[in-house]
Coordinates of C-alpha atoms in Angstrom, one line a residue:
M48 CA 35.1 -22.2 -3.4
S49 CA 34.7 -24.8 -6.1
C50 CA 37.0 -24.4 -9.1
P51 CA 35.5 -23.7 -12.5
L52 CA 34.1 -26.7 -14.3
S53 CA 36.0 -25.8 -17.6
A54 CA 39.4 -25.9 -15.8
I55 CA 38.7 -29.4 -14.4
L56 CA 37.5 -30.8 -17.7
N57 CA 40.5 -29.3 -19.7
H58 CA 43.3 -30.1 -17.3
G59 CA 45.6 -31.1 -20.1
D60 CA 44.8 -28.0 -22.1
A61 CA 45.4 -24.6 -20.5
S62 CA 43.3 -22.8 -23.0
P63 CA 40.3 -21.3 -21.3
Q64 CA 38.3 -21.2 -24.5
S65 CA 38.1 -24.9 -24.9
T66 CA 34.9 -26.2 -23.3
T67 CA 34.7 -29.7 -25.0
F68 CA 34.6 -32.8 -22.9
P69 CA 37.9 -34.9 -23.1
H70 CA 37.8 -38.3 -24.8
T71 CA 39.7 -41.1 -23.0
S72 CA 40.4 -44.7 -23.9
D73 CA 42.2 -47.7 -22.4
D74 CA 45.3 -46.9 -24.4
N75 CA 46.2 -43.6 -22.7
M76 CA 45.1 -44.0 -19.1
Q77 CA 46.0 -46.1 -16.1
P78 CA 42.8 -46.6 -14.0
E79 CA 43.1 -46.9 -10.3
T80 CA 40.2 -49.3 -10.1
P81 CA 39.8 -52.6 -11.8
T82 CA 36.9 -51.3 -13.8
S83 CA 37.7 -49.6 -17.0
S84 CA 35.0 -47.0 -16.6
R85 CA 31.8 -46.3 -14.9
N86 CA 29.9 -46.0 -18.1
G87 CA 32.5 -47.5 -20.4
G88 CA 31.9 -50.2 -22.9
A89 CA 32.3 -53.9 -22.3
P90 CA 35.5 -55.8 -23.5
N91 CA 35.5 -56.7 -27.2
N92 CA 36.3 -60.0 -28.8
Q93 CA 40.0 -59.1 -29.1
G94 CA 40.2 -58.6 -25.2
G95 CA 40.3 -54.9 -25.4
T96 CA 37.7 -52.3 -24.6
Q97 CA 36.0 -49.7 -26.7
S98 CA 36.8 -46.1 -26.3
A99 CA 34.3 -44.2 -24.1
S100 CA 33.4 -40.5 -23.7
Y101 CA 33.1 -39.2 -20.2
G102 CA 31.1 -36.1 -19.2
V103 CA 30.6 -34.4 -15.9
L104 CA 27.1 -33.1 -14.9
P105 CA 26.7 -29.7 -13.2
P106 CA 26.9 -29.9 -9.4
F107 CA 23.2 -29.9 -8.6
E108 CA 22.7 -29.6 -4.8
L109 CA 20.9 -32.8 -3.7
S110 CA 21.6 -33.2 0.0
P111 CA 23.8 -31.1 2.3
S112 CA 24.9 -34.2 4.1
K113 CA 26.1 -36.1 1.1
G114 CA 27.8 -33.4 -0.9
N115 CA 27.0 -32.3 -4.4
L116 CA 26.7 -34.6 -7.4
Y117 CA 30.1 -33.6 -8.9
N118 CA 32.0 -34.6 -5.8
R119 CA 30.4 -38.0 -5.7
R120 CA 31.1 -38.6 -9.4
A121 CA 34.7 -37.5 -8.9
N122 CA 35.2 -40.0 -6.0
T123 CA 33.9 -42.9 -8.1
S124 CA 35.4 -41.9 -11.4
P125 CA 38.3 -44.1 -12.7
I126 CA 40.3 -40.9 -13.4
R127 CA 41.2 -38.9 -10.3
I128 CA 41.8 -35.3 -11.4
P129 CA 43.0 -33.0 -8.6
A130 CA 41.0 -29.8 -8.0
L131 CA 42.7 -26.8 -9.4
P132 CA 42.4 -23.4 -7.7
T133 CA 40.7 -20.6 -9.6
P134 CA 43.3 -18.4 -11.2
P135 CA 43.2 -14.8 -10.1
N136 CA 41.7 -12.3 -12.6
S137 CA 40.4 -15.2 -14.6
D138 CA 38.7 -14.5 -17.8
L139 CA 36.5 -17.6 -17.5
P140 CA 32.8 -16.8 -17.3
V141 CA 31.1 -17.4 -14.0
Y142 CA 28.2 -19.8 -14.3
W143 CA 25.5 -20.4 -11.8
F144 CA 26.9 -23.9 -11.1
D145 CA 30.4 -22.4 -10.3
R146 CA 29.1 -20.4 -7.3
D147 CA 29.2 -21.5 -3.6
P148 CA 26.1 -23.1 -2.2
P149 CA 23.8 -20.7 -0.3
T150 CA 24.3 -20.2 3.4
H151 CA 22.0 -18.9 6.2
E152 CA 24.8 -17.4 8.3
M153 CA 24.7 -13.7 8.7
D154 CA 27.6 -11.6 7.4
F155 CA 27.9 -8.7 9.8
N156 CA 30.1 -6.8 7.3
Q157 CA 27.2 -6.6 5.0
F158 CA 24.5 -6.0 7.6
N159 CA 21.4 -4.0 6.5
I160 CA 19.2 -2.6 9.2
F161 CA 16.2 -2.3 6.9
T162 CA 16.4 -5.9 5.9
A163 CA 16.7 -6.9 9.5
L164 CA 13.5 -4.8 10.3
T165 CA 11.5 -6.6 7.7
H166 CA 11.8 -9.8 9.8
Y167 CA 9.6 -8.1 12.4
P168 CA 6.3 -6.9 10.9
E169 CA 5.3 -5.0 14.1
L170 CA 8.5 -2.8 13.7
V171 CA 7.6 -2.3 10.0
F172 CA 4.2 -0.9 11.1
E173 CA 5.8 1.6 13.4
L174 CA 8.3 2.6 10.7
A175 CA 5.5 3.2 8.2
K176 CA 3.8 5.7 10.6
Y177 CA 6.8 8.1 10.3
L178 CA 7.0 8.0 6.5
S179 CA 5.3 10.5 4.3
P180 CA 2.8 9.1 1.7
G181 CA 5.3 9.6 -1.1
D182 CA 8.1 7.8 0.7
L183 CA 5.8 5.0 1.7
M184 CA 4.8 4.4 -1.9
S185 CA 8.4 4.5 -3.1
L186 CA 9.5 2.0 -0.5
Y187 CA 6.5 -0.2 -1.3
A188 CA 7.6 -0.2 -5.0
I189 CA 11.3 -0.9 -4.5
S190 CA 11.4 -3.3 -1.6
K191 CA 10.1 -6.8 -2.1
D192 CA 10.1 -7.7 1.6
F193 CA 8.3 -4.5 2.5
H194 CA 5.9 -5.0 -0.4
F195 CA 4.7 -8.4 0.9
I196 CA 4.4 -7.2 4.5
V197 CA 2.3 -4.3 3.4
N198 CA 0.1 -6.5 1.3
G199 CA -0.6 -8.7 4.3
H200 CA -1.7 -5.7 6.4
Y201 CA -2.7 -3.2 3.7
T202 CA -5.7 -1.7 5.5
T203 CA -3.9 -1.3 8.8
I204 CA -0.9 0.6 7.3
V205 CA -3.0 2.9 5.1
L206 CA -5.5 3.8 7.8
S207 CA -2.7 4.4 10.4
Q208 CA -1.1 6.8 7.9
A209 CA -4.5 8.5 7.4
F210 CA -5.2 8.9 11.1
S211 CA -1.8 10.4 11.7
K212 CA -1.4 12.6 8.6
A213 CA -5.0 13.8 8.1
P214 CA -7.2 12.7 11.1
E215 CA -10.2 15.0 10.2
S216 CA -10.2 14.2 6.5
S217 CA -10.0 10.5 7.1
G218 CA -13.2 10.7 9.1
I219 CA -15.1 12.9 6.6
F220 CA -13.9 11.6 3.2
L221 CA -14.6 8.0 4.0
Y222 CA -12.9 5.6 1.6
K223 CA -16.1 3.6 1.2
C224 CA -17.7 6.7 -0.5
Y225 CA -14.9 6.8 -3.1
K226 CA -14.9 3.4 -4.8
N227 CA -12.6 4.5 -7.6
L228 CA -9.9 5.2 -4.9
C229 CA -10.2 1.6 -3.4
I230 CA -8.6 -1.7 -4.5
T231 CA -9.3 -5.3 -3.9
D232 CA -7.6 -6.6 -0.7
P233 CA -4.2 -7.9 -1.7
A234 CA -4.5 -10.5 1.1
A235 CA -7.7 -11.8 -0.6
R236 CA -9.9 -11.5 2.4
E237 CA -13.6 -12.1 1.8
N238 CA -16.2 -9.4 2.1
A239 CA -18.3 -9.9 5.3
E240 CA -21.2 -7.9 3.7
V241 CA -21.2 -9.5 0.2
P242 CA -20.5 -13.2 0.2
D243 CA -18.2 -14.9 -2.4
K244 CA -16.4 -11.6 -3.1
F245 CA -13.2 -10.0 -1.9
R246 CA -13.5 -6.9 0.2
C247 CA -12.3 -3.4 -1.0
V248 CA -9.7 -1.6 1.0
P249 CA -8.4 2.0 0.8
S250 CA -5.5 2.5 -1.6
F251 CA -2.5 4.8 -1.5
R252 CA -4.4 7.0 -4.0
W253 CA -7.1 7.6 -1.3
L254 CA -4.3 8.4 1.2
R255 CA -2.8 11.0 -1.1
F256 CA -6.3 12.3 -1.8
I257 CA -7.2 13.1 1.8
C258 CA -3.7 14.6 2.4
Y259 CA -4.1 16.8 -0.6
R260 CA -7.5 18.0 0.6
E261 CA -6.2 18.6 4.1
K262 CA -3.5 20.9 2.7
I263 CA -6.0 22.8 0.4
V264 CA -8.3 23.5 3.4
D265 CA -5.5 24.7 5.5
D266 CA -4.3 27.0 2.8
I267 CA -7.7 28.5 2.3
L268 CA -8.0 29.4 6.0
T269 CA -4.4 30.7 5.9
C270 CA -5.2 33.0 3.0
L271 CA -8.3 34.3 4.7
A272 CA -6.5 34.8 8.0
S273 CA -3.6 36.7 6.2
E274 CA -6.2 39.1 4.8
G275 CA -7.6 39.6 8.3
H276 CA -10.7 37.4 7.9
R277 CA -10.2 34.9 10.8
L278 CA -12.5 31.9 11.4
P279 CA -12.9 29.6 14.4
K280 CA -11.0 26.4 14.7
R281 CA -14.1 24.4 13.8
A282 CA -13.9 26.0 10.3
S283 CA -11.4 23.4 9.2
S284 CA -13.8 20.5 9.5
V285 CA -16.7 22.6 8.2
L286 CA -14.9 23.4 5.0
K287 CA -14.2 19.6 4.5
K288 CA -17.9 18.9 5.0
I289 CA -18.7 21.5 2.4
W290 CA -16.2 19.9 0.0
F291 CA -17.7 16.5 0.7
T292 CA -21.2 17.9 -0.2
M293 CA -19.8 19.3 -3.4
D294 CA -18.6 15.8 -4.4
L295 CA -22.3 14.8 -4.7
A296 CA -23.5 15.4 -8.2
D297 CA -27.3 15.4 -7.7
N298 CA -29.6 17.4 -5.5
A299 CA -31.3 14.4 -3.9
R300 CA -28.1 13.2 -2.1
R301 CA -27.1 16.8 -1.3
I302 CA -30.4 17.6 0.4
G303 CA -30.4 14.2 2.2
L304 CA -26.9 14.9 3.5
I305 CA -27.6 18.4 4.7
H306 CA -30.7 17.1 6.6
N307 CA -28.5 14.7 8.5
K308 CA -28.0 16.4 12.0
E309 CA -25.3 14.0 12.9
F310 CA -23.1 15.1 10.0
W311 CA -24.3 18.7 9.7
T312 CA -24.9 19.9 13.2
N313 CA -26.3 23.3 14.1
R314 CA -22.9 24.6 15.0
D315 CA -21.5 23.4 11.7
L316 CA -24.2 25.4 9.8
F317 CA -23.4 28.5 11.9
V318 CA -19.7 28.3 11.1
A319 CA -20.4 27.6 7.4
T320 CA -22.6 30.7 7.2
M321 CA -19.8 32.7 8.8
F322 CA -17.4 31.3 6.2
F323 CA -19.6 32.5 3.4
I324 CA -19.9 36.0 4.9
K325 CA -16.1 36.2 5.4
L326 CA -15.7 35.1 1.8
D327 CA -17.9 37.9 0.6
M328 CA -16.0 40.4 2.7
C329 CA -12.7 39.2 1.2
F330 CA -14.0 39.6 -2.4
T331 CA -15.6 43.0 -1.7
D332 CA -12.9 44.6 0.3
P333 CA -13.0 48.4 -0.3
V334 CA -9.2 48.5 -0.8
D335 CA -7.9 45.2 -2.1
G336 CA -11.0 43.5 -3.5
N337 CA -12.6 44.1 -6.9
G338 CA -15.3 41.5 -6.9
Q339 CA -18.8 41.1 -5.6
M340 CA -21.1 38.5 -4.0
S341 CA -21.6 36.7 -7.4
L342 CA -17.9 35.8 -7.3
R343 CA -18.6 33.6 -4.2
K344 CA -21.5 31.9 -6.1
L345 CA -19.3 31.2 -9.1
L346 CA -16.5 29.7 -7.0
L347 CA -18.8 27.6 -4.8
G348 CA -20.5 26.3 -8.0
Q349 CA -17.3 24.5 -9.1
R350 CA -16.5 20.9 -8.5
S351 CA -13.7 21.5 -6.1
L352 CA -12.5 24.0 -3.5
S353 CA -9.1 24.0 -5.1
T354 CA -10.5 26.6 -7.6
L355 CA -11.4 28.8 -4.6
L356 CA -7.8 28.5 -3.3
A357 CA -6.4 29.4 -6.7
A358 CA -8.5 32.6 -6.7
L359 CA -7.4 33.5 -3.2
Q360 CA -3.8 32.9 -4.1
R361 CA -4.1 35.0 -7.3
T362 CA -3.1 32.1 -9.5
E363 CA -6.3 31.9 -11.5
M364 CA -8.8 34.5 -12.8
L365 CA -5.9 37.0 -13.1
N366 CA -7.7 38.9 -15.8
E367 CA -11.2 39.4 -17.2
L368 CA -10.8 36.7 -19.8
G369 CA -10.1 34.0 -17.2
L370 CA -13.1 35.1 -15.2
L371 CA -15.4 35.2 -18.3
Q372 CA -14.3 31.7 -19.4
M373 CA -15.1 30.3 -15.9
Y374 CA -18.5 31.9 -16.0
V375 CA -19.3 30.7 -19.5
R376 CA -18.5 27.1 -18.5
W377 CA -20.6 27.4 -15.4
K378 CA -23.9 29.2 -16.2
Y379 CA -23.8 31.1 -19.4
K380 CA -26.8 30.5 -21.8
P381 CA -25.9 31.4 -25.4
A382 CA -28.4 32.7 -27.9
P383 CA -29.8 30.1 -30.4
A384 CA -27.7 31.5 -33.1
H385 CA -24.5 31.0 -31.1
R386 CA -25.0 27.5 -29.7
A387 CA -22.8 25.8 -32.2
M388 CA -20.0 28.4 -31.8
S389 CA -17.2 28.7 -29.2
I390 CA -17.4 31.6 -26.9
V391 CA -14.2 33.3 -25.5
G392 CA -12.3 30.1 -26.2
V393 CA -14.8 27.7 -24.5
P394 CA -16.0 24.8 -26.7
P395 CA -19.7 24.6 -27.4
A396 CA -20.1 21.3 -25.5
E397 CA -18.9 22.9 -22.3
I398 CA -20.9 26.1 -22.3
G399 CA -23.3 26.5 -19.4
K400 CA -22.9 22.9 -18.2
G401 CA -21.3 23.5 -14.8
H402 CA -24.4 24.4 -12.9
L403 CA -26.4 21.4 -13.9
E404 CA -26.8 18.0 -12.1
G405 CA -24.2 15.5 -13.0
W406 CA -21.8 18.3 -14.0
G407 CA -23.7 18.9 -17.2
L408 CA -25.3 15.5 -17.8
G409 CA -28.6 16.4 -16.2
N410 CA -31.2 19.1 -16.9
K411 CA -31.9 20.5 -13.4
K412 CA -30.0 23.2 -11.6
L413 CA -27.5 21.8 -9.0
L414 CA -27.9 23.5 -5.6
R415 CA -24.7 25.1 -4.3
P416 CA -23.4 24.5 -0.7
D417 CA -24.3 28.1 0.4
E418 CA -27.9 27.6 -0.8
L419 CA -28.2 24.3 1.0
V420 CA -26.8 25.7 4.3
M421 CA -29.1 28.7 4.3
G422 CA -32.1 26.7 3.4
E423 CA -31.3 24.1 6.2
G424 CA -30.9 27.0 8.7
V425 CA -34.4 28.2 7.8
R426 CA -35.8 24.7 8.1
R427 CA -34.3 24.1 11.5
K428 CA -35.4 27.7 12.6
L429 CA -31.9 28.7 13.7
D430 CA -32.5 32.4 12.9
F431 CA -29.0 33.0 11.5
H432 CA -30.1 36.4 10.1
K433 CA -30.1 37.8 13.6
R434 CA -26.4 36.9 14.0
Y435 CA -25.0 38.3 10.8
M436 CA -23.4 41.3 12.5
D437 CA -21.8 39.1 15.1
M438 CA -20.4 36.9 12.3
M439 CA -19.0 39.9 10.5
I440 CA -17.1 41.5 13.4
W441 CA -15.9 38.2 14.9
G442 CA -12.1 37.9 14.6
Y443 CA -11.6 41.7 14.3
V444 CA -12.3 42.8 17.8
D445 CA -10.9 41.3 21.0
S446 CA -13.7 40.3 23.2
K447 CA -11.7 41.1 26.3
T448 CA -10.1 44.4 25.5
L449 CA -12.6 45.5 22.8
E450 CA -9.7 46.6 20.7
N451 CA -9.2 45.9 17.0
I452 CA -7.0 43.0 16.1
P453 CA -4.6 44.1 13.3
S454 CA -4.4 41.9 10.3
T455 CA -1.2 40.3 9.2
K456 CA 0.1 39.0 5.8
T457 CA 2.3 36.4 7.5
V458 CA 1.5 32.9 6.4
L459 CA 0.5 30.7 9.3
D460 CA 2.8 27.9 8.4
D461 CA 5.9 30.2 8.5
E462 CA 5.0 32.1 11.7
T463 CA 7.7 32.5 14.3
T464 CA 7.3 31.9 18.0
E465 CA 7.1 35.6 18.6
S466 CA 4.2 36.2 16.3
S467 CA 2.3 33.4 17.9
E468 CA 2.8 34.9 21.3
E469 CA 1.6 38.3 20.1
D470 CA -1.6 36.7 18.8
A471 CA -2.2 35.1 22.1
D472 CA -1.7 38.4 23.9
M473 CA -4.2 40.0 21.6
G474 CA -6.9 37.5 22.8
L475 CA -7.2 35.7 19.4
A476 CA -7.1 32.3 21.0
G477 CA -9.6 33.3 23.7
S478 CA -12.1 34.7 21.2
E479 CA -12.1 31.4 19.3
G480 CA -12.7 29.5 22.5
E481 CA -15.6 31.7 23.5
M482 CA -17.1 31.3 20.0
D483 CA -17.4 27.6 20.5
D484 CA -19.4 28.1 23.7
E485 CA -21.9 30.6 22.4
P486 CA -25.5 29.6 21.7
I487 CA -26.5 29.6 18.1
G488 CA -30.2 29.2 18.0
Q489 CA -33.4 28.6 19.9
D490 CA -33.6 25.0 18.9
E491 CA -30.1 24.0 20.0
V492 CA -29.2 20.4 20.0
V493 CA -26.5 18.5 21.8
I494 CA -23.2 18.8 19.9
S495 CA -21.2 15.6 20.1

């Protein structure tokens, strides 16, 4: 390690506070070379030399083969000052030019496995698959090496996370349909469709968005199943398609989407109708429920299915006031004398705006998902009205033993192995499998 520069320049003075350069002259030094100094003055007329002031530049690293600038100046200097060791526990400040030159040798005592992994991008991709979206974002924010690797392959990492954490939601809630959840490619790749512009890629916000919706849909099905209203396995993707339809704020796009047989298949319409019937049965239960069918219309008229989950979990609409406020925002039409007044705590600008196109910006009534599904079933001549009784009793009676399947309040995420085996013995899994194989209409199409 090189010694401090101040200790070299103040050899005659042990005080560490002195940082001035020493002044030398021909009267108090004995040069080892015939020259008086490297930068000293020329001899005067009296045969002597003028006093000169010497300074030493910081040791800038110029070439590893020739040493630093300080060593070369010290070797050619008329005054040879021996290098002093750095005193222990020195109070001298450590400057950047006092430190050792950088080295590329690995110190195994300070080995960091994560830093070593960042040298191999393919291993970073595999590591990112096993991280949760929150951990991935935290690591992206605090690690510089990981940050640059992700920026170079941003789309690959985000989509791999989406396919592993929420495979159905990533295929339904396409990132190209949510421009506000996309960012410009950090790698500055050009857009193949639009020339002279950079492409948009899915962001971490879109990743968290689909993971959130995946959880909400699972919780809705869990709440219905805990009340005894079971649905087929296909209901998970159907609820996500309903939610995607609710994201469209005008009737033209909603009707065009429901007419698409590749997105909304006949079987999807059948399961969606079953979901609406099960929802009505949940809200009109003779023992637990206190609602009616209009409650289903109110909840499906909102902008998100998270409101439906809050109602099923008893976290919203706990009293009549909360229910009235939601209805006033959705569809209430005040009298002319009350239009400038707030009603049950709702501001005048929000009264009766929820059922209009553009969430209140338009003037036409916005069609709900249940209205769209029923109307499309009639247009395709699927005759769903003949299967209403089958939809109602499905999930309550075992198709093999013809016995009632008892309901349970156990949350599906916390079920034990024993409860899963009991459900299998009751024929629950078998009834769901048979449901997928049943015909649903006279104009059946091929289900991909």
